[in-house]
C-alpha cells in the first residue's frame, strides 16, 4: 500500500492534481485556502482585495507580533470595501475551493486546516473525496485517525477551536495506527518555525495520545519551516509532511 500525504496546499492546485500519481490514495491535512502568501505578498485573497503594499504592511506587523496593529489595519481596509467582509472572503474562498477540490484524485481522504472553512467543504467534495474530522478509517489493513483544525491564537484564523474541543476529537479516535492532524503535537522542535521565528501552537492532547496509544506514525503540517521535520516520540515516528504550496512534493508512506 502506498499513500501520498500533503498539507498546507495554500492554492497550489497544479501540484495537487499530480500529488496522487503512483499512489493508492491521497491524504490531505488541510489549509487549502491561500489568504496571504508570506513568501510572495502579491498572492492570495488579501492582496487581491487590498494590493501588495497593504499585504507587505500586514506581514510586517504580524511578523513583529504586533497583532493589535495588524487587526486595526485589517479593520480599516475592510471598512472601505463596497461589500461586507464575510461576503468578500466567502466569494474568494469559493473560487479557490472549486479549483482545489476538482484537483483531488480518487480516492482522497482530507481534514481541515486552521485557515479552512469547514461549512463549505460539503459543497465541493466530490464522491471520491472523504472528509474526516475526529473520525477514523481502515486503509490497507491499518487504522487512520483524523483531527482537523487548529487551536486558538492571536491570528484568529477561521477554524480555530478550544483546547477542550480539540482534545475531545483526539479522544474520540481511540487507538489508531496512523494519527493524521493538521497541527503538530506540542513539542518545541516540531512547533518552531525557523523563518517566521516563532512557535506555532501544537496540541498537548495529540502529544498525550501519542504517549498513551503509541501509533506507528503521526503525520501533520501547519509549521511551514520547522526546526525539525521528523522525530520519534516513544515508538511513534512523527513527520511534518511539508509545506506543499512551496515544495509541490507529497510525503510517501508505504506499508
PDB file of C-alpha atoms in Angstrom:
ATOM      1  CA  UNK A   1       0.000   0.000   0.000  1.00  0.00           C
ATOM      2  CA  UNK A   2       1.344   3.422  -0.942  1.00  0.00           C
ATOM      3  CA  UNK A   3      -0.271   6.633   0.283  1.00  0.00           C
ATOM      4  CA  UNK A   4       0.799  10.185  -0.543  1.00  0.00           C
ATOM      5  CA  UNK A   5       0.259  12.842   2.125  1.00  0.00           C
ATOM      6  CA  UNK A   6       0.119  16.630   1.684  1.00  0.00           C
ATOM      7  CA  UNK A   7      -0.608  19.579   3.927  1.00  0.00           C
ATOM      8  CA  UNK A   8      -0.703  23.360   3.598  1.00  0.00           C
ATOM      9  CA  UNK A   9      -1.683  23.349  -0.062  1.00  0.00           C
ATOM     10  CA  UNK A  10      -2.495  27.084   0.011  1.00  0.00           C
ATOM     11  CA  UNK A  11      -3.795  27.370  -3.529  1.00  0.00           C
ATOM     12  CA  UNK A  12      -1.288  25.122  -5.324  1.00  0.00           C
ATOM     13  CA  UNK A  13      -3.894  23.319  -7.428  1.00  0.00           C
ATOM     14  CA  UNK A  14      -1.461  22.433 -10.219  1.00  0.00           C
ATOM     15  CA  UNK A  15       0.783  20.340  -7.963  1.00  0.00           C
ATOM     16  CA  UNK A  16      -2.251  18.990  -6.110  1.00  0.00           C
ATOM     17  CA  UNK A  17      -3.602  17.473  -9.335  1.00  0.00           C
ATOM     18  CA  UNK A  18      -0.375  15.424  -9.601  1.00  0.00           C
ATOM     19  CA  UNK A  19       0.024  14.634  -5.900  1.00  0.00           C
ATOM     20  CA  UNK A  20      -1.652  11.246  -6.112  1.00  0.00           C
ATOM     21  CA  UNK A  21       0.373   9.959  -9.055  1.00  0.00           C
ATOM     22  CA  UNK A  22       1.704   6.482  -8.279  1.00  0.00           C
ATOM     23  CA  UNK A  23      -0.213   6.172  -5.002  1.00  0.00           C
ATOM     24  CA  UNK A  24      -3.215   4.093  -3.947  1.00  0.00           C
ATOM     25  CA  UNK A  25      -4.711   7.101  -2.134  1.00  0.00           C
ATOM     26  CA  UNK A  26      -4.047  10.747  -1.260  1.00  0.00           C
ATOM     27  CA  UNK A  27      -4.337  12.194   2.230  1.00  0.00           C
ATOM     28  CA  UNK A  28      -4.680  15.968   2.638  1.00  0.00           C
ATOM     29  CA  UNK A  29      -4.165  17.505   6.076  1.00  0.00           C
ATOM     30  CA  UNK A  30      -5.752  20.847   5.320  1.00  0.00           C
ATOM     31  CA  UNK A  31      -5.083  24.509   4.674  1.00  0.00           C
ATOM     32  CA  UNK A  32      -6.319  24.547   1.099  1.00  0.00           C
ATOM     33  CA  UNK A  33      -7.062  28.279   1.144  1.00  0.00           C
ATOM     34  CA  UNK A  34      -4.453  30.912   0.296  1.00  0.00           C
ATOM     35  CA  UNK A  35      -5.294  34.085   2.199  1.00  0.00           C
ATOM     36  CA  UNK A  36      -1.815  35.599   2.063  1.00  0.00           C
ATOM     37  CA  UNK A  37       1.469  34.131   0.828  1.00  0.00           C
ATOM     38  CA  UNK A  38       4.208  35.168   3.258  1.00  0.00           C
ATOM     39  CA  UNK A  39       6.870  34.390   0.621  1.00  0.00           C
ATOM     40  CA  UNK A  40       5.131  36.293  -2.195  1.00  0.00           C
ATOM     41  CA  UNK A  41       2.908  39.059  -0.861  1.00  0.00           C
ATOM     42  CA  UNK A  42       1.223  39.528  -4.236  1.00  0.00           C
ATOM     43  CA  UNK A  43      -0.584  36.173  -3.959  1.00  0.00           C
ATOM     44  CA  UNK A  44      -3.764  35.405  -2.058  1.00  0.00           C
ATOM     45  CA  UNK A  45      -7.164  36.783  -1.122  1.00  0.00           C
ATOM     46  CA  UNK A  46      -5.795  39.713   0.876  1.00  0.00           C
ATOM     47  CA  UNK A  47      -3.568  41.258  -1.851  1.00  0.00           C
ATOM     48  CA  UNK A  48      -6.257  40.586  -4.473  1.00  0.00           C
ATOM     49  CA  UNK A  49      -8.564  42.807  -2.450  1.00  0.00           C
ATOM     50  CA  UNK A  50      -6.182  45.393  -0.999  1.00  0.00           C
ATOM     51  CA  UNK A  51      -2.963  45.341  -3.024  1.00  0.00           C
ATOM     52  CA  UNK A  52       0.577  44.196  -2.368  1.00  0.00           C
ATOM     53  CA  UNK A  53       1.631  47.281  -0.393  1.00  0.00           C
ATOM     54  CA  UNK A  54      -1.025  46.610   2.243  1.00  0.00           C
ATOM     55  CA  UNK A  55      -0.056  42.939   2.256  1.00  0.00           C
ATOM     56  CA  UNK A  56       3.578  43.959   2.885  1.00  0.00           C
ATOM     57  CA  UNK A  57       2.462  46.043   5.850  1.00  0.00           C
ATOM     58  CA  UNK A  58       0.243  43.291   7.280  1.00  0.00           C
ATOM     59  CA  UNK A  59       3.052  40.728   7.107  1.00  0.00           C
ATOM     60  CA  UNK A  60       5.449  43.210   8.732  1.00  0.00           C
ATOM     61  CA  UNK A  61       3.082  43.755  11.657  1.00  0.00           C
ATOM     62  CA  UNK A  62       2.277  40.077  12.137  1.00  0.00           C
ATOM     63  CA  UNK A  63       5.928  39.058  11.954  1.00  0.00           C
ATOM     64  CA  UNK A  64       6.717  41.627  14.638  1.00  0.00           C
ATOM     65  CA  UNK A  65       3.848  40.135  16.690  1.00  0.00           C
ATOM     66  CA  UNK A  66       2.068  43.497  16.662  1.00  0.00           C
ATOM     67  CA  UNK A  67      -1.272  41.752  16.321  1.00  0.00           C
ATOM     68  CA  UNK A  68      -3.445  44.620  17.589  1.00  0.00           C
ATOM     69  CA  UNK A  69      -1.986  46.945  14.941  1.00  0.00           C
ATOM     70  CA  UNK A  70      -2.446  44.261  12.301  1.00  0.00           C
ATOM     71  CA  UNK A  71      -6.118  43.923  13.251  1.00  0.00           C
ATOM     72  CA  UNK A  72      -6.535  47.710  13.159  1.00  0.00           C
ATOM     73  CA  UNK A  73      -5.080  47.776   9.649  1.00  0.00           C
ATOM     74  CA  UNK A  74      -7.400  44.996   8.576  1.00  0.00           C
ATOM     75  CA  UNK A  75     -10.471  46.693  10.033  1.00  0.00           C
ATOM     76  CA  UNK A  76      -9.708  49.961   8.251  1.00  0.00           C
ATOM     77  CA  UNK A  77      -9.232  48.193   4.924  1.00  0.00           C
ATOM     78  CA  UNK A  78     -12.346  46.047   5.219  1.00  0.00           C
ATOM     79  CA  UNK A  79     -14.384  49.126   6.140  1.00  0.00           C
ATOM     80  CA  UNK A  80     -13.512  50.647   2.770  1.00  0.00           C
ATOM     81  CA  UNK A  81     -14.903  47.754   0.711  1.00  0.00           C
ATOM     82  CA  UNK A  82     -18.200  48.047  -1.145  1.00  0.00           C
ATOM     83  CA  UNK A  83     -19.269  44.627   0.209  1.00  0.00           C
ATOM     84  CA  UNK A  84     -19.042  43.284   3.741  1.00  0.00           C
ATOM     85  CA  UNK A  85     -16.022  41.291   4.872  1.00  0.00           C
ATOM     86  CA  UNK A  86     -17.712  37.886   5.177  1.00  0.00           C
ATOM     87  CA  UNK A  87     -19.239  38.111   1.712  1.00  0.00           C
ATOM     88  CA  UNK A  88     -15.932  39.098   0.103  1.00  0.00           C
ATOM     89  CA  UNK A  89     -13.988  36.307   1.828  1.00  0.00           C
ATOM     90  CA  UNK A  90     -16.573  33.623   1.136  1.00  0.00           C
ATOM     91  CA  UNK A  91     -16.733  34.539  -2.537  1.00  0.00           C
ATOM     92  CA  UNK A  92     -12.934  34.319  -2.852  1.00  0.00           C
ATOM     93  CA  UNK A  93     -12.733  31.069  -0.876  1.00  0.00           C
ATOM     94  CA  UNK A  94     -15.438  29.501  -3.037  1.00  0.00           C
ATOM     95  CA  UNK A  95     -13.421  30.259  -6.162  1.00  0.00           C
ATOM     96  CA  UNK A  96     -10.357  28.601  -4.638  1.00  0.00           C
ATOM     97  CA  UNK A  97     -12.295  25.583  -3.355  1.00  0.00           C
ATOM     98  CA  UNK A  98     -13.902  24.953  -6.750  1.00  0.00           C
ATOM     99  CA  UNK A  99     -10.449  24.689  -8.318  1.00  0.00           C
ATOM    100  CA  UNK A 100      -8.757  22.792  -5.499  1.00  0.00           C
ATOM    101  CA  UNK A 101     -11.408  20.142  -4.861  1.00  0.00           C
ATOM    102  CA  UNK A 102     -11.566  19.491  -8.604  1.00  0.00           C
ATOM    103  CA  UNK A 103      -7.832  18.696  -8.451  1.00  0.00           C
ATOM    104  CA  UNK A 104      -8.184  15.955  -5.816  1.00  0.00           C
ATOM    105  CA  UNK A 105      -7.598  12.451  -7.175  1.00  0.00           C
ATOM    106  CA  UNK A 106      -9.792   9.487  -6.257  1.00  0.00           C
ATOM    107  CA  UNK A 107      -9.637   8.384  -3.522  1.00  0.00           C
ATOM    108  CA  UNK A 108      -8.705  11.343  -1.306  1.00  0.00           C
ATOM    109  CA  UNK A 109      -9.087  11.455   2.478  1.00  0.00           C
ATOM    110  CA  UNK A 110      -8.994  15.013   3.803  1.00  0.00           C
ATOM    111  CA  UNK A 111      -9.305  17.005   7.006  1.00  0.00           C
ATOM    112  CA  UNK A 112      -9.490  20.734   7.666  1.00  0.00           C
ATOM    113  CA  UNK A 113      -6.658  23.149   8.361  1.00  0.00           C
ATOM    114  CA  UNK A 114      -6.946  26.211  10.557  1.00  0.00           C
ATOM    115  CA  UNK A 115      -7.451  28.558   7.575  1.00  0.00           C
ATOM    116  CA  UNK A 116     -10.185  26.420   6.021  1.00  0.00           C
ATOM    117  CA  UNK A 117     -13.946  26.973   6.268  1.00  0.00           C
ATOM    118  CA  UNK A 118     -15.469  23.577   7.123  1.00  0.00           C
ATOM    119  CA  UNK A 119     -19.072  24.578   6.391  1.00  0.00           C
ATOM    120  CA  UNK A 120     -18.236  24.951   2.692  1.00  0.00           C
ATOM    121  CA  UNK A 121     -16.442  21.628   2.162  1.00  0.00           C
ATOM    122  CA  UNK A 122     -19.574  19.536   1.682  1.00  0.00           C
ATOM    123  CA  UNK A 123     -20.492  21.670  -1.340  1.00  0.00           C
ATOM    124  CA  UNK A 124     -17.213  20.957  -3.133  1.00  0.00           C
ATOM    125  CA  UNK A 125     -16.080  17.498  -2.017  1.00  0.00           C
ATOM    126  CA  UNK A 126     -16.936  15.039  -4.791  1.00  0.00           C
ATOM    127  CA  UNK A 127     -17.750  11.334  -4.349  1.00  0.00           C
ATOM    128  CA  UNK A 128     -14.048  10.461  -4.483  1.00  0.00           C
ATOM    129  CA  UNK A 129     -13.168  12.697  -1.507  1.00  0.00           C
ATOM    130  CA  UNK A 130     -13.905  11.627   2.071  1.00  0.00           C
ATOM    131  CA  UNK A 131     -13.793  14.396   4.692  1.00  0.00           C
ATOM    132  CA  UNK A 132     -12.864  13.267   8.212  1.00  0.00           C
ATOM    133  CA  UNK A 133     -12.560  15.181  11.495  1.00  0.00           C
ATOM    134  CA  UNK A 134     -12.467  13.329  14.795  1.00  0.00           C
ATOM    135  CA  UNK A 135     -13.072  10.159  12.775  1.00  0.00           C
ATOM    136  CA  UNK A 136     -11.160   7.065  11.699  1.00  0.00           C
ATOM    137  CA  UNK A 137     -10.964   4.783   8.677  1.00  0.00           C
ATOM    138  CA  UNK A 138      -9.346   1.467   7.770  1.00  0.00           C
ATOM    139  CA  UNK A 139      -6.982   1.613   4.807  1.00  0.00           C
ATOM    140  CA  UNK A 140      -4.862  -1.276   3.602  1.00  0.00           C
ATOM    141  CA  UNK A 141      -5.123  -3.034   6.946  1.00  0.00           C
ATOM    142  CA  UNK A 142      -4.170  -0.006   9.070  1.00  0.00           C
ATOM    143  CA  UNK A 143      -6.466   2.275  11.062  1.00  0.00           C
ATOM    144  CA  UNK A 144      -6.001   6.010  10.400  1.00  0.00           C
ATOM    145  CA  UNK A 145      -7.473   8.726  12.603  1.00  0.00           C
ATOM    146  CA  UNK A 146      -8.012  12.338  11.524  1.00  0.00           C
ATOM    147  CA  UNK A 147      -8.163  15.547  13.571  1.00  0.00           C
ATOM    148  CA  UNK A 148      -8.706  18.821  11.722  1.00  0.00           C
ATOM    149  CA  UNK A 149      -8.363  22.495  12.548  1.00  0.00           C
ATOM    150  CA  UNK A 150      -6.099  24.419  14.877  1.00  0.00           C
ATOM    151  CA  UNK A 151      -6.081  25.855  18.380  1.00  0.00           C
ATOM    152  CA  UNK A 152      -6.913  29.460  19.225  1.00  0.00           C
ATOM    153  CA  UNK A 153      -4.220  32.048  18.547  1.00  0.00           C
ATOM    154  CA  UNK A 154      -3.923  35.840  18.182  1.00  0.00           C
ATOM    155  CA  UNK A 155      -4.099  35.279  14.390  1.00  0.00           C
ATOM    156  CA  UNK A 156      -7.791  34.306  14.696  1.00  0.00           C
ATOM    157  CA  UNK A 157      -7.869  32.157  11.592  1.00  0.00           C
ATOM    158  CA  UNK A 158     -11.235  30.680  10.530  1.00  0.00           C
ATOM    159  CA  UNK A 159     -11.084  27.195  12.058  1.00  0.00           C
ATOM    160  CA  UNK A 160      -9.514  27.623  15.483  1.00  0.00           C
ATOM    161  CA  UNK A 161     -11.216  25.831  18.368  1.00  0.00           C
ATOM    162  CA  UNK A 162     -10.727  25.498  22.119  1.00  0.00           C
ATOM    163  CA  UNK A 163      -8.218  23.084  23.625  1.00  0.00           C
ATOM    164  CA  UNK A 164     -11.127  21.170  25.165  1.00  0.00           C
ATOM    165  CA  UNK A 165     -12.981  20.726  21.871  1.00  0.00           C
ATOM    166  CA  UNK A 166      -9.790  19.654  20.135  1.00  0.00           C
ATOM    167  CA  UNK A 167      -8.934  17.162  22.881  1.00  0.00           C
ATOM    168  CA  UNK A 168     -12.403  15.629  22.598  1.00  0.00           C
ATOM    169  CA  UNK A 169     -11.813  14.926  18.902  1.00  0.00           C
ATOM    170  CA  UNK A 170      -8.465  13.295  19.658  1.00  0.00           C
ATOM    171  CA  UNK A 171     -10.046  11.200  22.407  1.00  0.00           C
ATOM    172  CA  UNK A 172     -12.823  10.050  20.046  1.00  0.00           C
ATOM    173  CA  UNK A 173     -10.265   8.356  17.788  1.00  0.00           C
ATOM    174  CA  UNK A 174      -9.121   5.785  20.322  1.00  0.00           C
ATOM    175  CA  UNK A 175      -6.142   3.677  19.280  1.00  0.00           C
ATOM    176  CA  UNK A 176      -5.009   4.114  15.671  1.00  0.00           C
ATOM    177  CA  UNK A 177      -2.018   3.051  13.613  1.00  0.00           C
ATOM    178  CA  UNK A 178      -1.587   6.442  11.924  1.00  0.00           C
ATOM    179  CA  UNK A 179      -2.638   9.693  13.591  1.00  0.00           C
ATOM    180  CA  UNK A 180      -3.264  12.404  10.981  1.00  0.00           C
ATOM    181  CA  UNK A 181      -3.727  16.025  12.070  1.00  0.00           C
ATOM    182  CA  UNK A 182      -3.208  19.497  10.691  1.00  0.00           C
ATOM    183  CA  UNK A 183      -1.236  20.820  13.652  1.00  0.00           C
ATOM    184  CA  UNK A 184       1.688  19.000  15.326  1.00  0.00           C
ATOM    185  CA  UNK A 185       1.887  17.636  18.846  1.00  0.00           C
ATOM    186  CA  UNK A 186       3.076  20.208  21.361  1.00  0.00           C
ATOM    187  CA  UNK A 187       6.827  19.643  21.109  1.00  0.00           C
ATOM    188  CA  UNK A 188       9.073  22.736  20.739  1.00  0.00           C
ATOM    189  CA  UNK A 189      11.246  21.241  17.982  1.00  0.00           C
ATOM    190  CA  UNK A 190       8.136  20.454  15.924  1.00  0.00           C
ATOM    191  CA  UNK A 191       6.280  23.736  16.507  1.00  0.00           C
ATOM    192  CA  UNK A 192       9.055  26.301  15.949  1.00  0.00           C
ATOM    193  CA  UNK A 193       9.081  27.970  12.524  1.00  0.00           C
ATOM    194  CA  UNK A 194      12.643  28.974  11.648  1.00  0.00           C
ATOM    195  CA  UNK A 195      11.623  31.606   9.079  1.00  0.00           C
ATOM    196  CA  UNK A 196       8.730  33.199  10.954  1.00  0.00           C
ATOM    197  CA  UNK A 197      10.918  32.906  14.102  1.00  0.00           C
ATOM    198  CA  UNK A 198       8.065  31.949  16.363  1.00  0.00           C
ATOM    199  CA  UNK A 199       6.412  28.923  17.935  1.00  0.00           C
ATOM    200  CA  UNK A 200       3.147  27.860  16.322  1.00  0.00           C
ATOM    201  CA  UNK A 201       0.536  26.224  18.516  1.00  0.00           C
ATOM    202  CA  UNK A 202       0.822  22.478  18.869  1.00  0.00           C
ATOM    203  CA  UNK A 203      -1.575  20.201  20.707  1.00  0.00           C
ATOM    204  CA  UNK A 204      -0.927  18.757  24.147  1.00  0.00           C
ATOM    205  CA  UNK A 205      -3.825  16.346  23.550  1.00  0.00           C
ATOM    206  CA  UNK A 206      -2.055  14.954  20.485  1.00  0.00           C
ATOM    207  CA  UNK A 207       1.174  14.528  22.446  1.00  0.00           C
ATOM    208  CA  UNK A 208      -0.645  12.740  25.270  1.00  0.00           C
ATOM    209  CA  UNK A 209      -2.369  10.459  22.744  1.00  0.00           C
ATOM    210  CA  UNK A 210       0.965   9.526  21.175  1.00  0.00           C
ATOM    211  CA  UNK A 211       2.399   8.571  24.545  1.00  0.00           C
ATOM    212  CA  UNK A 212      -0.746   6.707  25.572  1.00  0.00           C
ATOM    213  CA  UNK A 213      -1.707   4.821  22.387  1.00  0.00           C
ATOM    214  CA  UNK A 214       1.653   4.639  20.557  1.00  0.00           C
ATOM    215  CA  UNK A 215       0.589   4.761  16.897  1.00  0.00           C
ATOM    216  CA  UNK A 216       3.146   3.832  14.237  1.00  0.00           C
ATOM    217  CA  UNK A 217       3.051   7.305  12.685  1.00  0.00           C
ATOM    218  CA  UNK A 218       1.888  10.825  13.493  1.00  0.00           C
ATOM    219  CA  UNK A 219       1.556  12.930  10.342  1.00  0.00           C
ATOM    220  CA  UNK A 220       0.885  16.685  10.347  1.00  0.00           C
ATOM    221  CA  UNK A 221       1.733  20.016   8.701  1.00  0.00           C
ATOM    222  CA  UNK A 222       0.930  23.619   9.762  1.00  0.00           C
ATOM    223  CA  UNK A 223       4.522  24.648  10.575  1.00  0.00           C
ATOM    224  CA  UNK A 224       5.926  25.630   7.188  1.00  0.00           C
ATOM    225  CA  UNK A 225       9.646  25.716   8.042  1.00  0.00           C
ATOM    226  CA  UNK A 226      10.016  23.581  11.185  1.00  0.00           C
ATOM    227  CA  UNK A 227      13.180  23.327  13.220  1.00  0.00           C
ATOM    228  CA  UNK A 228      12.807  19.543  12.997  1.00  0.00           C
ATOM    229  CA  UNK A 229      10.751  17.818  10.304  1.00  0.00           C
ATOM    230  CA  UNK A 230      10.942  14.332  11.731  1.00  0.00           C
ATOM    231  CA  UNK A 231      11.461  12.865  15.182  1.00  0.00           C
ATOM    232  CA  UNK A 232      10.467   9.881  17.275  1.00  0.00           C
ATOM    233  CA  UNK A 233       8.278  10.137  20.352  1.00  0.00           C
ATOM    234  CA  UNK A 234       8.441   6.769  22.061  1.00  0.00           C
ATOM    235  CA  UNK A 235       7.686   4.250  19.328  1.00  0.00           C
ATOM    236  CA  UNK A 236       5.872   6.791  17.108  1.00  0.00           C
ATOM    237  CA  UNK A 237       7.536   8.312  14.050  1.00  0.00           C
ATOM    238  CA  UNK A 238       6.392  11.964  13.865  1.00  0.00           C
ATOM    239  CA  UNK A 239       6.591  13.547  10.420  1.00  0.00           C
ATOM    240  CA  UNK A 240       5.872  17.081   9.230  1.00  0.00           C
ATOM    241  CA  UNK A 241       4.736  16.191   5.695  1.00  0.00           C
ATOM    242  CA  UNK A 242       5.826  19.583   4.392  1.00  0.00           C
ATOM    243  CA  UNK A 243       4.648  22.941   3.102  1.00  0.00           C
ATOM    244  CA  UNK A 244       3.083  21.587  -0.101  1.00  0.00           C
ATOM    245  CA  UNK A 245       2.350  25.056  -1.503  1.00  0.00           C
ATOM    246  CA  UNK A 246       6.091  25.641  -1.695  1.00  0.00           C
ATOM    247  CA  UNK A 247       7.505  22.185  -2.478  1.00  0.00           C
ATOM    248  CA  UNK A 248       4.761  20.622  -4.588  1.00  0.00           C
ATOM    249  CA  UNK A 249       6.003  17.232  -3.336  1.00  0.00           C
ATOM    250  CA  UNK A 250       3.868  14.820  -1.308  1.00  0.00           C
ATOM    251  CA  UNK A 251       5.227  12.690   1.510  1.00  0.00           C
ATOM    252  CA  UNK A 252       5.056   8.980   0.614  1.00  0.00           C
ATOM    253  CA  UNK A 253       4.050   6.396   3.206  1.00  0.00           C
ATOM    254  CA  UNK A 254       4.241   2.703   2.318  1.00  0.00           C
ATOM    255  CA  UNK A 255       3.301  -0.445   4.186  1.00  0.00           C
TER     256      UNK A 255
END
